[in-house]
Structure formats: structure tokens, C-alpha cells
Short mmCIF file of C-alpha atoms and ligand atoms in Angstrom, two decimals:
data_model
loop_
_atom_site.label_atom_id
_atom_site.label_comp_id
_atom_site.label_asym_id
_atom_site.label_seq_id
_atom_site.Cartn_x
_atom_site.Cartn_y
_atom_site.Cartn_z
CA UNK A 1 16.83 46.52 5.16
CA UNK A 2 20.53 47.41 5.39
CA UNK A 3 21.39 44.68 8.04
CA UNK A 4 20.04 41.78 6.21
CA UNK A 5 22.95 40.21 6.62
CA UNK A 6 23.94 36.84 8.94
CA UNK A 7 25.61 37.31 12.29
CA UNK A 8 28.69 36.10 11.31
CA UNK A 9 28.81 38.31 7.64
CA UNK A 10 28.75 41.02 11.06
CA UNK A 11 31.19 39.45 12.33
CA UNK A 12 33.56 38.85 9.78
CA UNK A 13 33.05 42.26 8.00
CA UNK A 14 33.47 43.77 10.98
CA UNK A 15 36.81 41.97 11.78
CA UNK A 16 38.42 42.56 8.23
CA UNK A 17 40.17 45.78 9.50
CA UNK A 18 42.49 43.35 11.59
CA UNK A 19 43.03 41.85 8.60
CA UNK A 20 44.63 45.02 6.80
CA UNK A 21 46.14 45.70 9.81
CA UNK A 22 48.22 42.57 10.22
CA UNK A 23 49.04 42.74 5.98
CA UNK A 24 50.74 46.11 6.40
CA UNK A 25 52.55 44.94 9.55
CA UNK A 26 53.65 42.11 7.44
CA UNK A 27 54.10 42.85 4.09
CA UNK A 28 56.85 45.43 4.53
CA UNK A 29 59.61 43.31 5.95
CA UNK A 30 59.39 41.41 2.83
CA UNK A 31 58.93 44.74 0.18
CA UNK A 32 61.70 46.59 1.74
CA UNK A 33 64.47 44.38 0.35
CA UNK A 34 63.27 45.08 -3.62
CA UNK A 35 62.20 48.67 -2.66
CA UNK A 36 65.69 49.15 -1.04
CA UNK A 37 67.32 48.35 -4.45
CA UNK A 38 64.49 49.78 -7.07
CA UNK A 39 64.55 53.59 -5.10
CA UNK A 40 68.09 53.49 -3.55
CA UNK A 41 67.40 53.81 -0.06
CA UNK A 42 69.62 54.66 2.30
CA UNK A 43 69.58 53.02 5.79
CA UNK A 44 67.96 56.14 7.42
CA UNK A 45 65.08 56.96 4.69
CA UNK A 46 64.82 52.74 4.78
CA UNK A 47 63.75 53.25 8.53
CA UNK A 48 61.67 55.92 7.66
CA UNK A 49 59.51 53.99 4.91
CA UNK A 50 59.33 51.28 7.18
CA UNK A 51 57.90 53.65 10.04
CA UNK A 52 55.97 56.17 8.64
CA UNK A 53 53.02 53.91 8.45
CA UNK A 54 53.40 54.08 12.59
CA UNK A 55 53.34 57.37 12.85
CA UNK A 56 49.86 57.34 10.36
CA UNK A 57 48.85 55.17 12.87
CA UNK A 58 48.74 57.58 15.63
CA UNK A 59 47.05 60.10 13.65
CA UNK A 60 44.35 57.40 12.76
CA UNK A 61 44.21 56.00 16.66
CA UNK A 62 43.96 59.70 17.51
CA UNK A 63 41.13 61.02 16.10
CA UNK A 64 38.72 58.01 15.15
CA UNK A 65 37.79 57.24 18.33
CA UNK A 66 36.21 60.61 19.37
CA UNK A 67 35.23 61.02 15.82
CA UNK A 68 33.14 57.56 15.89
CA UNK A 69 31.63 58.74 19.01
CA UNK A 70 30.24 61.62 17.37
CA UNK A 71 30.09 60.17 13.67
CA UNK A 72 28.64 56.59 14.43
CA UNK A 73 30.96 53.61 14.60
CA UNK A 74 30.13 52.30 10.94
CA UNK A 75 30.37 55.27 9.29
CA UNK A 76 34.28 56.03 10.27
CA UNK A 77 34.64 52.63 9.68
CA UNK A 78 33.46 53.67 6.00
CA UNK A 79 36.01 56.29 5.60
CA UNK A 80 38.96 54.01 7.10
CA UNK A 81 38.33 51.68 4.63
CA UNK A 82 38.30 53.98 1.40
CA UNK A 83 41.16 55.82 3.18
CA UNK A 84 42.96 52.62 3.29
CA UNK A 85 42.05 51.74 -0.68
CA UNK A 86 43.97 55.24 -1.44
CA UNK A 87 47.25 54.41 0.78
CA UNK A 88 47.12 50.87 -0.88
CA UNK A 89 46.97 52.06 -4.01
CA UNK A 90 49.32 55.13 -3.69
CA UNK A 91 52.11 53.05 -2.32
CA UNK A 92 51.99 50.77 -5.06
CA UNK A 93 52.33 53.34 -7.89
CA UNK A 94 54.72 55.44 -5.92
CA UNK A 95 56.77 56.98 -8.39
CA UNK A 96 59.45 57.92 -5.58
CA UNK A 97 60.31 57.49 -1.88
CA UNK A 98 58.24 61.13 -0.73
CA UNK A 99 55.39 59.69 -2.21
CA UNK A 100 55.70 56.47 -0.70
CA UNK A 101 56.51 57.87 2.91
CA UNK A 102 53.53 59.73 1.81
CA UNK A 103 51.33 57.35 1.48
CA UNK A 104 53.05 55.21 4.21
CA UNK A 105 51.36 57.65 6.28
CA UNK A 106 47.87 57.76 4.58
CA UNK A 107 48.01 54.02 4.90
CA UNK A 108 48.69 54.20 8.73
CA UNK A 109 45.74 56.59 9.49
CA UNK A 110 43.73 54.00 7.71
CA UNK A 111 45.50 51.08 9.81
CA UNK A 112 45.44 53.09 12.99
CA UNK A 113 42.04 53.72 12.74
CA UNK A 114 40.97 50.17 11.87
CA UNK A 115 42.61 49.27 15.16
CA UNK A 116 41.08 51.51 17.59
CA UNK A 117 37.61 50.69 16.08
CA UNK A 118 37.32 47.13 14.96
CA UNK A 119 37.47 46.15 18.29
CA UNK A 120 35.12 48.77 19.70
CA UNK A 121 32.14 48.10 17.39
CA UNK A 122 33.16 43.74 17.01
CA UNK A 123 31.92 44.65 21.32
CA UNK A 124 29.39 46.35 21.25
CA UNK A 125 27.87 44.04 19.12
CA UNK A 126 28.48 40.86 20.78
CA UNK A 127 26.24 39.20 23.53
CA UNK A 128 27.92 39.45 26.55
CA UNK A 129 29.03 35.27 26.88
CA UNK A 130 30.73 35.59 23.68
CA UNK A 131 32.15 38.96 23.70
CA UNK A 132 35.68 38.27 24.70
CA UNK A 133 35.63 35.36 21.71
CA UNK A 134 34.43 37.93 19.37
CA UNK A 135 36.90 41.21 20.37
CA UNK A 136 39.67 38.55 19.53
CA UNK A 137 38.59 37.51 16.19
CA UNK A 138 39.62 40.88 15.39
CA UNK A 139 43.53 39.29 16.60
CA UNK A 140 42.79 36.26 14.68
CA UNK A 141 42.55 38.35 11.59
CA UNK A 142 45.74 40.53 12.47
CA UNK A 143 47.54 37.27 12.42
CA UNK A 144 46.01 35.94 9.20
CA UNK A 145 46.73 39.42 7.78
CA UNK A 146 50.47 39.13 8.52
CA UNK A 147 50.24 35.15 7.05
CA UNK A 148 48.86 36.07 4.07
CA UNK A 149 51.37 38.97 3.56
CA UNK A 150 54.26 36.47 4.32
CA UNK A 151 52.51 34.26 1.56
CA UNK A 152 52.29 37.10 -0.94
CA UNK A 153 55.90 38.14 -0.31
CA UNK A 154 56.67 34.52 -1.03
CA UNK A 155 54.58 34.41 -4.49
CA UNK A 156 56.56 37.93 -5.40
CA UNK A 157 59.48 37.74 -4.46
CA UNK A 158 61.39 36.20 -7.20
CA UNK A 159 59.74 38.67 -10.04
CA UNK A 160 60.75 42.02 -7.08
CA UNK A 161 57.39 42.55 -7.19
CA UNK A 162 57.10 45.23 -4.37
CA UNK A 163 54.27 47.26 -6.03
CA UNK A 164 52.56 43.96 -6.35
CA UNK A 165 52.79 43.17 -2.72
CA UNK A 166 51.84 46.68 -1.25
CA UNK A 167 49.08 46.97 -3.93
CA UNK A 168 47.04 43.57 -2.96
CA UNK A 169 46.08 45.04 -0.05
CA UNK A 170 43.46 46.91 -2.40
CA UNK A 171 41.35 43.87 -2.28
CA UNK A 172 40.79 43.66 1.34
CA UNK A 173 40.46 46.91 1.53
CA UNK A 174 37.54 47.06 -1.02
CA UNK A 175 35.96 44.16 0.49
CA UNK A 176 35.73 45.99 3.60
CA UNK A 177 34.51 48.92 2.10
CA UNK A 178 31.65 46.70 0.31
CA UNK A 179 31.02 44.71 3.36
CA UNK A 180 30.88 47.48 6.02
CA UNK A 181 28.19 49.20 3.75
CA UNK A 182 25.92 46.76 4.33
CA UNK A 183 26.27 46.36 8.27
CA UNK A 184 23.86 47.73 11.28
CA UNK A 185 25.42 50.85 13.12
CA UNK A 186 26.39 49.56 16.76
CA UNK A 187 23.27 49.78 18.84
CA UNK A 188 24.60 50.88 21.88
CA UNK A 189 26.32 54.04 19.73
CA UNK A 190 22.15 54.57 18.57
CA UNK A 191 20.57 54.31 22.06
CA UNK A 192 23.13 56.91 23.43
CA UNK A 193 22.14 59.07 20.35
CA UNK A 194 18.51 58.16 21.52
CA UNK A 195 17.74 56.04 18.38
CA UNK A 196 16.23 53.86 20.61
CA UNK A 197 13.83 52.05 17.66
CA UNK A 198 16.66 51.30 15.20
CA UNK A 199 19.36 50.10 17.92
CA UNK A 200 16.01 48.00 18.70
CA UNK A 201 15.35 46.33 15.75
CA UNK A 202 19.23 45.89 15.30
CA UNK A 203 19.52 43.85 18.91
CA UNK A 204 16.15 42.28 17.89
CA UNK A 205 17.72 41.24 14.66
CA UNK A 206 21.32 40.32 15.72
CA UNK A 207 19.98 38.27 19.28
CA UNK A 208 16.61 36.57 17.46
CA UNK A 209 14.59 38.75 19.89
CA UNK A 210 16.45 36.91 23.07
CA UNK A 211 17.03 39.24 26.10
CA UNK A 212 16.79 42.66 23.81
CA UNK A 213 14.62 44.61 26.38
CA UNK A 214 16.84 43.47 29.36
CA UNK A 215 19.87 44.51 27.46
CA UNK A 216 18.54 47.95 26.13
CA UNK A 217 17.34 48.72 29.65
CA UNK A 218 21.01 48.06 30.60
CA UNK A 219 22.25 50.04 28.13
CA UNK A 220 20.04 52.67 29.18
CA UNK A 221 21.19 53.14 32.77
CA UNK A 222 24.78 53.07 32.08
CA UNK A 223 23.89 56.50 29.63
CA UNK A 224 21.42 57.97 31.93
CA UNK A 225 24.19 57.67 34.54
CA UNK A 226 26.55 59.55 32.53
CA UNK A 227 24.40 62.00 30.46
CA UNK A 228 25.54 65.10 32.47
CA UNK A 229 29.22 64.19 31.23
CA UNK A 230 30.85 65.13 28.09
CA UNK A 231 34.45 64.24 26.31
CA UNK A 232 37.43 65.02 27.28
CA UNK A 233 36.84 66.56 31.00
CA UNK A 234 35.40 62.77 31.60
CA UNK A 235 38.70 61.25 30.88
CA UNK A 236 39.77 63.65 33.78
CA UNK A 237 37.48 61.97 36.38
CA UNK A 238 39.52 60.29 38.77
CA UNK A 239 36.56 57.40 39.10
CA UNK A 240 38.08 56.83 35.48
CA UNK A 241 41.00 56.59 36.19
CA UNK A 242 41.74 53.02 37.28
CA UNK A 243 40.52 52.47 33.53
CA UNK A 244 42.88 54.89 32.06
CA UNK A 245 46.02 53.36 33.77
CA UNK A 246 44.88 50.26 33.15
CA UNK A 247 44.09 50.82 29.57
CA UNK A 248 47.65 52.53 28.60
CA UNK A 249 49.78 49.97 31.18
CA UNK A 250 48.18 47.25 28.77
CA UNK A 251 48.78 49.09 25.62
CA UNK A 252 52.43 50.25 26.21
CA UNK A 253 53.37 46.97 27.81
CA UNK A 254 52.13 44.83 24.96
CA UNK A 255 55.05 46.95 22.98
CA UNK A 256 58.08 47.03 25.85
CA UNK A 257 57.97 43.45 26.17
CA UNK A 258 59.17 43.49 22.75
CA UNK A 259 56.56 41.81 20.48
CA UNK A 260 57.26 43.04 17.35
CA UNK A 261 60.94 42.99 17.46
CA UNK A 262 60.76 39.59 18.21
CA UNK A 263 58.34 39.45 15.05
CA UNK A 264 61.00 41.06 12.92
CA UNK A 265 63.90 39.77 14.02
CA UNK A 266 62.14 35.61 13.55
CA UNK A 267 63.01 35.24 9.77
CA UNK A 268 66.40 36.57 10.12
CA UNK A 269 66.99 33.77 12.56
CA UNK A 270 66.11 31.33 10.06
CA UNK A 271 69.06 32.55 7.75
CA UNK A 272 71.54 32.56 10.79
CA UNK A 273 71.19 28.90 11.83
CA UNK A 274 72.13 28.17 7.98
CA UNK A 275 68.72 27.79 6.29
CA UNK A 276 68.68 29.61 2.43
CA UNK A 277 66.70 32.23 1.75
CA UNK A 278 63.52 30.65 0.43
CA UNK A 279 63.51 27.99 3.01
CA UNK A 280 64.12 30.95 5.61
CA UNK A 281 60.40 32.74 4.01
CA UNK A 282 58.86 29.35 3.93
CA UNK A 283 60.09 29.18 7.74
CA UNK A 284 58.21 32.54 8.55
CA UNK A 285 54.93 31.04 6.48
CA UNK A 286 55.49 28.15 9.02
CA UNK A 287 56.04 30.84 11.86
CA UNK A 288 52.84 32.36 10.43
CA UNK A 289 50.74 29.36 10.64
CA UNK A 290 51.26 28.77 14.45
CA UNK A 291 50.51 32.36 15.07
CA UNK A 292 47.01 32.22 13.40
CA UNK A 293 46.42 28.19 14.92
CA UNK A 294 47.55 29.61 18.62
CA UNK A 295 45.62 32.63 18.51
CA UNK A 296 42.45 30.45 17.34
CA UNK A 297 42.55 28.71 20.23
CA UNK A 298 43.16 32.29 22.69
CA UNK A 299 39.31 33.18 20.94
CA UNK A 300 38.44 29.65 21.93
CA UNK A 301 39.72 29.97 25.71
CA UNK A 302 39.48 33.69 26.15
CA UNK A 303 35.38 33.61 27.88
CA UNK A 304 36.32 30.49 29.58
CA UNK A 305 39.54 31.01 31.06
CA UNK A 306 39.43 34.75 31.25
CA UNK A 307 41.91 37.55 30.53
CA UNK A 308 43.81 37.85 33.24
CA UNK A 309 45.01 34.56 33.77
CA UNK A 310 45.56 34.23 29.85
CA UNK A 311 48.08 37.94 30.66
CA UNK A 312 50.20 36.48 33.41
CA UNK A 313 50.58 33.04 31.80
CA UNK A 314 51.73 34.79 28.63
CA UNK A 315 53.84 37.07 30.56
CA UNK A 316 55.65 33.50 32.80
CA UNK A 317 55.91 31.63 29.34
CA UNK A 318 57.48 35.08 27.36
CA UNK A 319 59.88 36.33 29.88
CA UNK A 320 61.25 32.74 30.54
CA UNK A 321 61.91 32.29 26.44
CA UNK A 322 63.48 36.05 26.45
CA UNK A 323 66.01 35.07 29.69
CA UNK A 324 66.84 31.82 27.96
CA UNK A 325 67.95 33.67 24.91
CA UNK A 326 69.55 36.23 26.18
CA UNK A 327 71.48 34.00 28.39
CA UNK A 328 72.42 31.03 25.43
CA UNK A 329 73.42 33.58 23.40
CA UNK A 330 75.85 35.27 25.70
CA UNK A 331 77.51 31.74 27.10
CA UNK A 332 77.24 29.58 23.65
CA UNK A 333 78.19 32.19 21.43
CA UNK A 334 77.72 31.22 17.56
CA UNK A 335 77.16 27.71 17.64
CA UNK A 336 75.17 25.47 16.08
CA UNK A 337 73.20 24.42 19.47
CA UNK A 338 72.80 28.57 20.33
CA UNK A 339 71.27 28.96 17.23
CA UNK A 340 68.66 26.39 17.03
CA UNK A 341 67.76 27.11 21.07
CA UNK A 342 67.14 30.74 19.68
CA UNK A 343 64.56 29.05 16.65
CA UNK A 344 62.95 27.19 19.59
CA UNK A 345 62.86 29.83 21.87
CA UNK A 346 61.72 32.48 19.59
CA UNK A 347 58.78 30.55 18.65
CA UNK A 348 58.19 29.80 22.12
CA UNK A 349 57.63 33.69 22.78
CA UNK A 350 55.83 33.83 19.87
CA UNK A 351 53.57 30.75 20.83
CA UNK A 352 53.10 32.73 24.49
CA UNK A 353 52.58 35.86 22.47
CA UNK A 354 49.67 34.94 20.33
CA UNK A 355 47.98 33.00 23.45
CA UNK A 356 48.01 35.86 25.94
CA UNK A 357 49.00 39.42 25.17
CA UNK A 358 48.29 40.11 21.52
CA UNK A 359 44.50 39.32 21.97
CA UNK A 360 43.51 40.01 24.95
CA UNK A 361 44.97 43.53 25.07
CA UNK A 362 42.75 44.41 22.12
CA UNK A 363 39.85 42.77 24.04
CA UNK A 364 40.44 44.45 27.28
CA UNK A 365 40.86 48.03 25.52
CA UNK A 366 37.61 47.93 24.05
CA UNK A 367 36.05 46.82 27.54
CA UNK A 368 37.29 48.45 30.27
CA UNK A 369 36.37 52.21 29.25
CA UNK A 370 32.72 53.43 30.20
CA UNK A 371 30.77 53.94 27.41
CA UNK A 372 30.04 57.77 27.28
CA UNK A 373 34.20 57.78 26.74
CA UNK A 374 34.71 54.51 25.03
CA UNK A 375 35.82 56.23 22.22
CA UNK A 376 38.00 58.20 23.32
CA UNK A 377 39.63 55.47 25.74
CA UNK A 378 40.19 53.57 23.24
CA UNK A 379 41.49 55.84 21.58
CA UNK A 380 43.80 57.12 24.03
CA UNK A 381 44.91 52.84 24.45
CA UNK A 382 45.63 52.90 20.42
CA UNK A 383 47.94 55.82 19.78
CA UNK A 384 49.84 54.59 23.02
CA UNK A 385 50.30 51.33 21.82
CA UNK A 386 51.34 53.13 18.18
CA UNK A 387 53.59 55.18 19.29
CA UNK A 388 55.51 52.81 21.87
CA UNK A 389 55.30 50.68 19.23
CA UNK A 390 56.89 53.35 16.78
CA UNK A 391 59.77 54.04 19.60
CA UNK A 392 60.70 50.52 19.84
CA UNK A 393 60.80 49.96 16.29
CA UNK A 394 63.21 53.30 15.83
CA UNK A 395 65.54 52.15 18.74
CA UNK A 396 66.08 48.60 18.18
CA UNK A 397 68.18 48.69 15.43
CA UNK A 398 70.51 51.18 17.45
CA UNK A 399 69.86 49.22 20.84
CA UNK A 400 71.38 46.06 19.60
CA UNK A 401 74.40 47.82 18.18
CA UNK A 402 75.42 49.45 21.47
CA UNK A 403 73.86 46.90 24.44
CA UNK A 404 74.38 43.37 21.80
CA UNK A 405 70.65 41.18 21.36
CA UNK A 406 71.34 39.27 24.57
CA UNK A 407 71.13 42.36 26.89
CA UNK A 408 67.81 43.65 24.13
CA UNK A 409 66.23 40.03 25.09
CA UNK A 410 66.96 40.08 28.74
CA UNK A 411 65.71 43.90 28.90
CA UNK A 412 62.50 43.02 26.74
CA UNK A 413 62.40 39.80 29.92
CA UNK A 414 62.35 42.20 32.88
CA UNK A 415 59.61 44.01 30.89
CA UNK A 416 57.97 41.47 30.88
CA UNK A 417 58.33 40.91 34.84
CA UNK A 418 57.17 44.66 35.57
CA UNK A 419 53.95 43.82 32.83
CA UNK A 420 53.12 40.65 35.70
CA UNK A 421 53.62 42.82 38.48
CA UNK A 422 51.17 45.28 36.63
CA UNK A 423 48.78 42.86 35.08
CA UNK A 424 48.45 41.70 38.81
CA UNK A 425 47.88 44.83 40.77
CA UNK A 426 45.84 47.00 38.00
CA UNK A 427 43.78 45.00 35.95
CA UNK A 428 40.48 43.86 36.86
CA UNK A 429 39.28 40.77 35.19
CA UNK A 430 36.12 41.36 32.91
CA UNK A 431 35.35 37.72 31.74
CA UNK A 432 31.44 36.83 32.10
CA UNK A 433 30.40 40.40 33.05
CA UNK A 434 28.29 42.71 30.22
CA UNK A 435 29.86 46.10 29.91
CA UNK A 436 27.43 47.92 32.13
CA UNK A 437 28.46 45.47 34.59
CA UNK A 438 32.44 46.32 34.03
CA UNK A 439 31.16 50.29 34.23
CA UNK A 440 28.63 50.07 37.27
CA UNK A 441 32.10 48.20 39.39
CA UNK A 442 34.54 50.94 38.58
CA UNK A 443 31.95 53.44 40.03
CA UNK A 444 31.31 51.10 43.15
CA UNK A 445 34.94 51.15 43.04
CA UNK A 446 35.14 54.79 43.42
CA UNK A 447 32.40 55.11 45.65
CA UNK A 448 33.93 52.45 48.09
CA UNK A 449 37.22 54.77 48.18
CA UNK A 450 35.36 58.08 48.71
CA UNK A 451 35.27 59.41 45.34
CA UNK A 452 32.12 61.88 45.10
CA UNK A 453 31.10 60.54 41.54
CA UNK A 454 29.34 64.06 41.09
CA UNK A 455 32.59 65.92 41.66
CA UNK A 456 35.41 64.37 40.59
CA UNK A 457 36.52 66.67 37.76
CA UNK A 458 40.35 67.10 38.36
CA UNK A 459 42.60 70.73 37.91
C1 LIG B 1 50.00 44.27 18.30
C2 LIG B 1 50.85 44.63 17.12
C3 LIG B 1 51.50 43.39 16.55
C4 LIG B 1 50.45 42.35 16.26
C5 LIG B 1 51.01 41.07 15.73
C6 LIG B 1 49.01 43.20 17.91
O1 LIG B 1 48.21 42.85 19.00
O2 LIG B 1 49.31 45.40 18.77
O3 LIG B 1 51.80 45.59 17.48
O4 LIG B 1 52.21 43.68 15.38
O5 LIG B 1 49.70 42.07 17.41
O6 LIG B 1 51.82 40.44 16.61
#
């Protein structure tokens, strides 16, 4: 049978699109600098190779959700993955920058994709007590993605090998592909297609026959609840929307607090307090390591501690480091002791980062959407967090020449005060509860308020 594979082959197959997600966010910042030389860039088509994946990624968030929710989960899964072998291979062998940008973007729907259903289908796998644990692998493998891409830049570097460095993400890429073709389609996608022997056998398979009647009876009544509902006029509902705002506050936030500029702007760091340039690479390897050993422990905590608590500690712990900097770097000016607090308090963020919001958003997105629009919610949570991510990648560079990095680092702070204020008002915490259980409270929610669950379709 097609599933005769271990729980954690699931598992890991499942989370490898993390994986090629975190490589492509990492592998650039070190391919630029011999691609910059080798196809004459200019500053503004430089930008422009370095964002275009982004912008794929919108495309990709955009339409695999809804897609998987007619298609199956596996099977877009399938075509992200041989999607992803083509961008990987066509930005290797680009013979100029079009066809890199090109495939930039091919690469991106592929990424985008990956990201808006790797975490969907790693939870609706997962038994509920380990679900949270399990969403989060999926972070743990962004982060080893971006370590081994800091790794392979490092191996490359001194031979330019750029095509080298975008082209190795081929092998991930096919392992998915292999992998994924051997994995179960998510049983809860089956039973709301009313496959209700194969998503069956699946559970019975995956949970050693423990609790799979209880469960599929759960599943059940969160469908038949819904079944007179279809796409996007669900979305509309305004019992939904709690979820909605909750789902894009989450995803935009996890941008505006600045996580990726922060990301970016690390290894330069290293050169400014005086470190040489392969000592500064081995220093983002180092900065690497912690993110992958810090985020292990988030999957560790995540079902004990919970997600909300793990958000607003982040949040304390990020916006403190940010105000620090910001305010060193505007009284100390370009000494010695400003520039190692900024080492120490950039890894700080980072540390605060990897603990809280770069997990558990992914965790929360793929939970907090009913099922009949799971898809689609998620979907709707990915291209947000693309394309805030894609404007605060464009405008940084510009930012910090008008406003200076301390006023960037105290902005990207008071971000992250508005994100505790939000975290605290609008999200509802979700550890220990199955996802009917997350869906049958939003609609008690509703009901409690006055909301006529029957007629709630908006103008
Ligand atoms: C974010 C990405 C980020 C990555 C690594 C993810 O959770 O969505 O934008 O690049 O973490 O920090």
C-alpha cells in the first residue's frame, strides 16, 4: 500500500518543503555577491533578483491553498515539488538575469506554495497532543534550510560558485518529490470528499487503531456543520471572521516586526565590528546553529507551554533587543562597545525570534481556520505574510538611508509593541484542543454575540 511508510518518514517528508523554503531564503544573500559580478547587476535589477522569488511566493500562497482543497493536499504538494526541481534548476543554468528573475519567480511559486501547505497537511495529520510539536517541525526545517544554505555558501564561495549554490537545492527538491509520492493523502481532506474508508485505514494506520472512530466522528460533525457552505462567500461570514483577523494580524506582524531584516542585516554586523570575511560567514553558520537549536526547543515547549504565551514572550524579549539597539547606536556611535552590544543584541532578537514568532505563526495559521476554508485561510495568512514580507524587503534598503538603522530598529520595536497589544486582544490560544474543538468555539463565539450562524453572509 502507498502509505507503508513510518510515522515519522510522514513526518519528515512532509516537513521537507520548510526545508526548501528556508535554503532559498538563505542561499541568496550569499549568491548575490558572485552573481552581482558574473551578470553585472545593477543595484536596482540586484533588488529585483533578490525579490522576485517573493513575489513567486504570492502567486504560490495564492492559489495552492484553494487548489489543495479541491486537488487533495498531497497531490499539490506533488506539483510544488517538481515545480520547485524546474526553478532550481533554471536558476542555476541561467544564461542571463531575465531568465534568472524568471525563474526567481518559478522558484517562489514553488516556495510559496510549500509554505501555505506543509503546515496544513504536517496538521491534519497529527494527533491532537502533538500537533502544535509537529506544525513546528515544519519551522525547524525552515531554519535548517537557511543553515545548510549558509554552509553551502561557505563550501562555494571561494570557487564563485553561484550556479552551484542555487542548483543544490535540486536535491531536496527531488527528495521531496520521491518522498511525498509515497505518503497517505490527509484524511480529514478524504472524509470531507466522503472517502470515508481510505481516510480510515490512513488514521487506523498512522494512530495504531487508537481513538480513529472518535476522531472520524469528530471530523464528521465539523463537515456536516458546514456542508451547506462553499469557498470564498465562507471567508465572508462574519462568524469567521475573528479567524481571518487573527490569521493576517499574525502573518503581517511576523514581517513588521522586522524578522528578516534583522536576518539580513546579522552577517553584515559581523564585518562591522572588525571580523574578516570568512570569519564573518562562519559567524552566520554560528548564527545558524542557534536558530535551528532554539527553534528545537519552541517544538519541544510549543504543546506544553502554548502559543500564546510563547507570542508575547517573544514579542517582550524582541522589542527590548530592537530599543536597545536603536538606542546604543544613536548615543555610542561607532565604537567598539556599540558594535559588539549590536552582535549581542541581534542575536538576542534572533534567539526571541526563533522561540516565539517564527513557529508558532506557522502553527497557528494552519489551526485557527475551519476546515471547509482551511485552505483558503491559509492561504489568505501566506500571501499576506509574502507580500509584507516582499514590502519590507523593497523598503529597507531605502528606509535606512533616509530615517538611519537606529530609527528602522526602534520602528521595527514599537511593532513589536502593537503585535503584544494584538497577540493579547485577538488571538485565542489553541494548545490541547483538536481542531474541531478550535472550530466548534469560534461558532459558540458567534453564537454568544448574536451572530445567526445560518445568515451571516456579508454585502
Ligand atoms: C518567516 C520567514 C523567515 C523565516 C526564517 C519564517 O517563519 O515566515 O519570513 O524568513 O521564518 O526566519
Amino acid at each position: 500500500m502507498k502509505f507503508k511508510v513510518n510515522n515519522g518518514l510522514i513526518y519528515f517528508f512532509g516537513a521537507l518543503g520548510g526545508l526548501l523554503f528556508g535554503y532559498d531564503t538563505g542561499v541568496i544573500s550569499g549568491a548575490i555577491l558572485f552573481i552581482k559580478n558574473d551578470l553585472h547587476l545593477t543595484s536596482w535589477t540586484e533588488g529585483i533578483v533578490v525579490s522576485s522569488i517573493l513575489f513567486g511566493c504570492m502567486i504560490g500562497a495564492a492559489i495552492s491553498g484553494a487548489l489543495s482543497d479541491r486537488l487533495g493536499r498531497r497531490k499539490v504538494v506533488l506539483i510544488a515539488a517538481t515545480v520547485f526541481c524546474i526553478g532550481a534548476l533554471g536558476t542555476a543554468l541561467a544564461p542571463n538575469t531575465m531568465f534568472l528573475i524568471l525563474f526567481r519567480i518559478v522558484l517562489g511559486i514553488a516556495v510559496g506554495s510549500a509554505s501555505t501547505l506543509v503546515p496544513m497537511y504536517l496538521s491534519e495529520m497529527a494527533p491532537t497532543a502533538i500537533r502544535g510539536a509537529l506544525s513546528s517541525l515544519n519551522q525547524l526545517m525552515i531554519m535548517t534550510g537557511i543553515l545548510l544554505a549558509y554552509i553551502v555558501n561557505y563550501i562555494f564561495s571561494s570557487i564563485e560558485g553561484w550556479r552551484w549554490m542555487l542548483g543544490i537545492a535540486l536535491i531536496p527538491g527531488l527528495l521531496m518529490l520521491i518522498g511525498m509520492f509515497f505518503l497517505p493523502e490527509s484524511p480529514r481532506w478524504l472524509l470531507k470528499q466522503k472517502k470515508e474508508e481510505e481516510a480510515r485505514s490512513i488514521l487506523n494506520y498512522m494512530r495504531k487503531g487508537k481513538g480513529v472512530e472518535e476522531e472520524i466522528n469528530e471530523i464528521k460533525l465539523a463537515n456536516k456543520l458546514e456542508e451547506n457552505q462553499g469557498g470564498w462567500s465562507e471567508v465572508k461570514q462574519l462568524w469567521v471572521r475573528p479567524a481571518l483577523v487573527a490569521g493576517i494580524g499574525l502573518a503581517v506582524f511576523q514581517q513588521i516586526i522586522g524578522c528578516n531584516t534583522v536576518l539580513y542585516y546579522a552577517p553584515t554586523t559581523f564585518t562591522n565590528v572588525g571580523l574578516g570575511a570568512s570569519a564573518a560567514i562562519l559567524g552566520t553558520v554560528g548564527i545558524g546553529i542557534v536558530n535551528v537549536i532554539i527553534t528545537a526547543v519552541a517544538v519541544l515547549i510549543i504543546d506544553k507551554i502554548g502559543r500564546k504565551p510563547l507570542l508575547l514572550i517573544g514579542n517582550a524579549g524582541m522589542s527590548i533587543a530592537l530599543f536597545v539597539l536603536g538606542i546604543v547606536n544613536v548615543s555610542l556611535g561607532q565604537t567598539t562597545a556599540a558594535s559588539w552590544t549590536t552582535v549581542i543584541c541581534l542575536a538576542i532578537y534572533i534567539a526571541f525570534f526563533s522561540l516565539s514568532w517564527g513557529p508558532v505563526v506557522w502553527v497557528m495559521l494552519s489551526e485557527i481556520f475551519p476546515l471547509r476554508i482551511r485552505g483558503i485561510g491559509m492561504g489568505i495568512g501566506s500571501v499576506t505574510n509574502w507580500l509584507a514580507n516582499l514590502v519590507v524587503s523593497l523598503t529597507f534598503p531605502k528606509l535606512i538611508e533616509q530615517f538611519g538603522i537606529s530609527t528602522m530598529f526602534i520602528s521595527y520595536g514599537i511593532m513589536g509593541v502593537f503585535a503584544y497589544i494584538f497577540v493579547n486582544k485577538k488571538i485565542p490560544e489553541t494548545k490541547g484542543k483538536s481542531l474541531e474543538q478550535i472550530e466548534m468555539e469560534l461558532r459558540d463565539n458567534a453564537i454568544s454575540k448574536g451572530i445567526d450562524l445560518a445568515h451571516t453572509i456579508t454585502k
